[in-house]
Amino acid sequence: MNLSMKWLSDFVKIDAEPKKFCYDLTMTGSKVEGYEIEGENIKNVVVGKILSVTPHENSDHLVVCQVDVGSGEPLQIVTGASNVNAGDLVPVALDGSDLPGGVHIKKGKLRGVESCGMLCSLGELGLTKHDFPYAIEDGIFILQEDCKPGDDIHDAIGLNDVSVEFEITSNRPDCLSVIGLAREAAATYALPFEEPKPEYNGVPGNISDSLGVVIENDALCKRYIGGMVKNVKIGPSPRWIRERLRASGLRPINNLVDITNYVMLEYGQPMHAFDARFIVGNEIHVRNAKEGETITTLDGTVRELSPEMLVIADTEKPVAVAGVMGGEYSGIMDDTVDVIFESACFDGASVRRTAKKLGMRTDSSSRFEKGLDPEGCMPAIIRALQLVELLGCGEPLNTVLDCGQKRHEKKTVDFDPGWINSFLGTEISRDEMVTYLERIGFDVVLNKVRIPSFRIDIEGEADVAEEVARFYGYNSIPCSELKGVANAKLSPAQNMQRKLESVCTALGLYEIETFSFISPKYYDKINLPADSKLRESVTIKNPLGEDTSVMRTTVLPSMCEVLSRNYNLRTPEAALFELGTEYLPTSPDKLPNEPARLSIGLYGGGADFYTVKGMVEEIFGAIGIEPEYYAPEGDCAFDELSMFHPGRVAVAEYNGRQVAIFGEMHPAVAETYGIGTRAYCAKINVEELIGEQIPEKTYKPLPKYPAATRDVSMICADDIPVAKLEKLIKTAVGPVLEKVKLFDVYRGEQIAGDKKSVAFSIVMRSADGTLTDAQADAAMKRVKKALSELGAELRS
Amino acid sequence: MKQALEKIGLAAKAELEKISDSAELENLRVKFLGKKGELTAIMKQMATLSAEERPIIGQAANSVRSEIEEAVAKKAAELKALASERKLKEEKLDVTLPGKAPRLGKLHPMDVVMHEIEDIFIGMGFDIVAGPEVEYDYYNFEALNIPPDHPARDTQDTFFITDNILLRSQTSSVQVHVMEDRKPPIRILSPGRVYRSDAIDATHSPIFHQIECLVVDKGITMANLVDTLNMFLKRLYGEECKIRLRPHHFPFTEPSAEVDIVCFNCGGKGCSMCKGEGYVELLGAGMVHPKVLKNCGIDPSVYSGFAFGLGLERVTMGKYGINDLRLLYENDLRFLDQF
């Protein structure tokens, strides 16, 4: 809402400078976004009178004017325009003047003839023909204003208003009007304010003789008032109306249309004007649109209507979309004779739905959708008819047609100053509260407060408390510490999250944040099987684009995207993690599960399969669990298996559940992502671990007796996993085993192709005494026997 | 013999003077003091001496021996000190070469700020809770006093899954869950992702983070809200931080306020960043609307509460001077490495 300060001064006299005014209104709840001083960028431009026009000695299309600018000698100014004649009043940009667009005018010579300034066109002053309909666009602006040579141009053409831009919240449609803001401004400064009471005389005549109104849907139209103006004279509005519309951001059109806009801005009540010639049957029907009906709206677009939309119709067809926009056919034209004014109250939700469906939000619809006061209809139409009379542009009938709800009970709300103070934490006296409330039209009677009808937002005591608080001053409310002791702690999930973050950063991983919605194509990019359940995503009905249209069922594609982006930015190495969420559908009308996941992505920096495995091991170690790692063979719980190198992927199993998958990215997937090096990923199902009963750590006494260490090396079949050998050794050694450590794996020369050489170091220790050689040797004998049974050939 | 002893003593001292390394010193020690050394040779002749001479010469020999020993020890110490000094000199390093350590990773800047805020509130007795991101319309709108076709829905362009299920557009949805699940006194903080159908640019993202705060108890006042905001923001931004409250409208609070903070850039003088106002908008706050309490089964005639919500991206960008929101989601390592 752009407010003209000149207009405001019709209702309340404000002394404050614009900046102060904006601040003060903001602090009482009418937020100001900014303000603009009209013509601020025009300096040193005055009214001049053309004394003579003579030909230019060196040019056919330039002329030389002598111009009286009110002081001293006349100025000589050269111009290229052909529409100036002696006697004309024109805007003159003097030597050293400024014009919009950063133009600076200085004295100079044009084709050898001195020119002491410039005669200005509308455009050069930042104006258009809409602002001054009598002027021409391509020529000098010949002034038809009441002014004399030397007058400052701002005053001469009324370019001296201040326009303040308010951001009005949706609960205050009453403030989308000059009067509403005047009321707020007066209350802010404790200035007197009187509700305007428009009146007009009109020409005698019963409107019912020439117009009928039928409200067919009174749920969506609470009130409809029709007014009639006979014998209109269509023409431009007077300057003051045009100025005010311009300062409010609206384009002047013609006097009758301008009046409807003027009243909407002044009273906040949208108005419409119909050409009575085109209302077939002289009857207005407020009804729902019929299936298949269309209307060409004022903007020239054909709109398809649907039955839930409310329309204004004559006996044959819709002539306006109620509260949104009028029809082109029944609009005001230059030859219009009789005009019907509409001032109505339509249901906000219905207007909002209709405007949204038609994809047109207008000044009218944006007011209606917030909910307007049915009592606002009458003053608005009276004001419109008053303006017609004032402008002398037609003969308003002295009767109007008022249909629908005329009166309703004034809302009252309990008024308890004690409760208000206890709610705000203040000590404001009852009298002070009453003063604040009365300034904005509230009426306090004993322990009740009567709410003016235009305040649709006030429903209860808390609303009244806010009215008191905003005029008392939000920043005058004291500070008061919360009382009572509260015991706060992190939940198990948050503790897990923080632990994982600290482990991951200690492992050198950088945290990333990715979007939770992805493109369904991402599932193809990670080579997910066509029948994978992970392809069934929660799908957004109205996405911004396909790229962000489904909620991810796996966090890994997001990680791949980030690895790819960094690789393509030529970052030589990357080590990343994300604590993200997956969205796994349950049933169509139920919410999905949102399990927490940890993903890891690596490339470069010497990373290999065992780097990512080592990280996964460290993470599980930090959580306090020891899963089993193995290569998945047809028993993989992760459909993402197919994005990994088939020979370089492992899962981690804990308590009978696969809780992690990790490995090298499949070369084909890496190629899809444009990653030209080996990359590694992991996904850990964090959510499933949060609930696990992870045993508390307990202290084990430090060893008292020395350990015995023995090495064992063997040649065995290449396809025996090292983990299997290790497990076998552990079992064979028994309780004295402290640690089995792999120290060599070798394939190559001197070893048959299907074999490998493996060597372990075995540390044994007893808690009861020094382990004897005999005990250690006996254990080794068991180890060797077990290994031999597996087919391993032991080396000495 | 006595003369011979004195001569040995003098010779040893003279030779000692010329010695410059520990090997020479050892040779010298062997030459004079060793088993086959000159002094030992003389001592071996002691047996030929008379009983009167023996103690005298013996004493003299011992004194020469200890003199030489002392001198050798002294020389050894000198040589050691010299050698050590030389070694230290040789071992001089270029201390400006880079250090070696396993590289630590880093948290995302938003996460750093999020934890900072969480920790402040844990210190003030607030539990940290989470809520679903895919949510029923009821929790995101209706229970919060935003019925269908309410104009406030326009300010939050929402992504819908079905007519009834959406991506939450505000963390205020968690307020409803918490009030349904817990009994007052309630003090919670709920950070999380929210979704709005805004195309991504320097200041907008279809996904962003909010942090919601809710307090419900008997006798909670707007003055408690003002105090909590002050305490929180002073801990986050420092004691000198100044805020102001402006009346505003949110359907789920009444009274409602927008909270501004003195501009980080100009300190309140007014600059291009704060559009000359000296303050920048930081968060929305208010007293929980009685209708919302009622919707959640809490009697508004007994209990009152306050709530506020702030955008994590905005706080993070303000704190680190980040001027483009997109950087937070692009995950360019050159960016992430700066925090």
XYZ file of C-alpha atoms in Angstrom, chain B residues 133-296:
164
model
C 9.486 -32.679 7.728
C 6.760 -34.341 5.693
C 3.742 -33.245 7.675
C -0.038 -33.172 7.810
C -1.713 -29.907 6.845
C -3.252 -29.877 10.327
C 0.077 -29.503 12.130
C 1.566 -27.018 9.701
C -1.502 -24.819 9.298
C -4.854 -25.651 10.810
C -3.823 -26.240 14.409
C -1.778 -23.036 14.141
C -4.911 -21.009 13.427
C -4.383 -20.968 9.667
C -7.532 -22.541 8.209
C -7.797 -23.392 4.506
C -7.989 -20.256 2.316
C -6.428 -18.119 5.030
C -4.417 -15.371 3.299
C -1.415 -16.196 5.490
C -1.033 -19.349 3.400
C -0.032 -17.129 0.488
C 3.033 -15.867 2.303
C 4.266 -19.437 2.611
C 4.126 -21.056 -0.798
C 3.892 -24.656 0.188
C 4.939 -27.893 -1.482
C 2.142 -30.424 -1.336
C 2.392 -34.218 -1.432
C -1.366 -34.850 -1.252
C -4.237 -32.498 -0.416
C -3.605 -33.269 3.199
C 0.145 -33.915 3.388
C 2.810 -31.310 2.693
C 6.431 -30.420 3.283
C 6.298 -28.321 6.414
C 6.726 -24.636 5.661
C 7.643 -23.735 9.225
C 9.036 -25.453 12.293
C 6.038 -24.079 14.205
C 4.422 -27.423 13.339
C 6.569 -28.923 16.074
C 4.844 -26.642 18.622
C 1.639 -28.577 18.054
C 3.298 -31.986 18.426
C 5.056 -30.921 21.598
C 1.928 -29.449 23.172
C -0.010 -32.598 22.303
C 2.687 -34.889 23.681
C 3.870 -33.058 26.788
C 2.240 -31.310 29.688
C 3.323 -27.824 30.754
C 5.788 -26.647 31.875
C 7.179 -26.847 28.345
C 10.496 -25.394 27.264
C 11.707 -26.634 23.925
C 13.850 -25.670 20.980
C 13.281 -27.355 17.646
C 15.697 -26.836 14.785
C 15.053 -28.341 11.389
C 14.505 -28.122 7.672
C 11.514 -26.302 6.208
C 10.339 -26.028 2.621
C 8.835 -23.232 0.559
C 8.266 -23.029 -3.115
C 10.782 -20.230 -3.735
C 13.212 -20.460 -6.629
C 16.785 -20.454 -5.423
C 18.693 -17.151 -5.537
C 21.100 -15.207 -3.367
C 18.552 -14.812 -0.562
C 16.014 -17.587 -1.165
C 16.100 -21.349 -1.163
C 13.280 -23.888 -1.432
C 14.875 -25.634 1.550
C 16.093 -23.759 4.576
C 16.397 -24.199 8.321
C 14.359 -22.695 11.104
C 14.830 -22.856 14.826
C 11.607 -22.807 16.802
C 11.376 -21.960 20.475
C 8.323 -22.620 22.652
C 7.595 -22.008 26.321
C 4.258 -22.840 27.942
C 3.551 -22.616 31.650
C 1.360 -20.840 34.176
C 2.015 -17.105 34.246
C 4.246 -16.808 31.169
C 4.303 -13.140 30.088
C 5.467 -11.122 27.128
C 8.122 -9.722 29.480
C 9.482 -13.299 29.751
C 9.665 -13.414 25.967
C 11.571 -10.117 25.835
C 13.988 -11.337 28.492
C 14.573 -14.722 26.848
C 15.227 -13.059 23.493
C 17.682 -10.644 25.068
C 19.494 -13.371 26.954
C 19.734 -15.614 23.890
C 20.852 -12.920 21.472
C 23.396 -11.438 23.871
C 24.941 -14.884 24.282
C 24.964 -15.400 20.533
C 26.163 -11.966 19.441
C 27.806 -10.541 22.569
C 26.692 -8.370 25.459
C 26.624 -5.199 23.384
C 23.976 -6.584 21.010
C 20.801 -4.506 20.900
C 17.365 -5.565 19.703
C 13.983 -3.974 19.155
C 10.512 -5.446 18.856
C 7.981 -4.300 16.274
C 4.289 -5.201 16.239
C 3.557 -7.713 13.504
C 1.061 -10.421 12.654
C 1.363 -14.182 12.786
C -1.838 -16.232 12.959
C -0.455 -18.424 15.752
C 0.722 -15.714 18.132
C -1.035 -12.758 19.712
C 0.493 -10.284 20.363
C 3.001 -10.902 17.590
C 6.305 -9.174 17.035
C 9.119 -9.013 14.592
C 12.483 -8.711 16.262
C 15.193 -6.573 14.694
C 18.828 -6.479 15.665
C 21.191 -3.533 15.321
C 22.771 -3.825 11.868
C 25.946 -5.960 11.942
C 27.445 -3.834 9.227
C 27.007 -0.252 10.476
C 26.214 -0.762 14.155
C 22.984 1.214 13.904
C 24.108 4.276 11.969
C 22.263 3.196 8.839
C 23.877 1.770 5.721
C 22.962 0.084 2.460
C 22.701 -3.337 4.127
C 19.984 -2.191 6.542
C 18.443 0.210 3.995
C 19.405 3.099 6.244
C 17.333 1.807 9.133
C 20.168 0.809 11.443
C 18.362 -2.449 12.211
C 17.935 -5.715 10.328
C 15.052 -8.141 10.705
C 16.053 -11.246 12.615
C 13.102 -13.311 13.786
C 9.381 -13.527 14.449
C 7.979 -13.932 17.953
C 4.872 -13.641 20.053
C 2.593 -14.993 22.762
C 1.085 -18.333 21.766
C -2.420 -17.659 20.427
C -5.112 -18.877 22.843
C -6.740 -20.740 19.951
C -3.514 -22.648 19.319
C -3.272 -23.636 22.985
C -6.868 -24.791 22.861
C -6.296 -26.748 19.620
C -3.500 -28.595 21.403
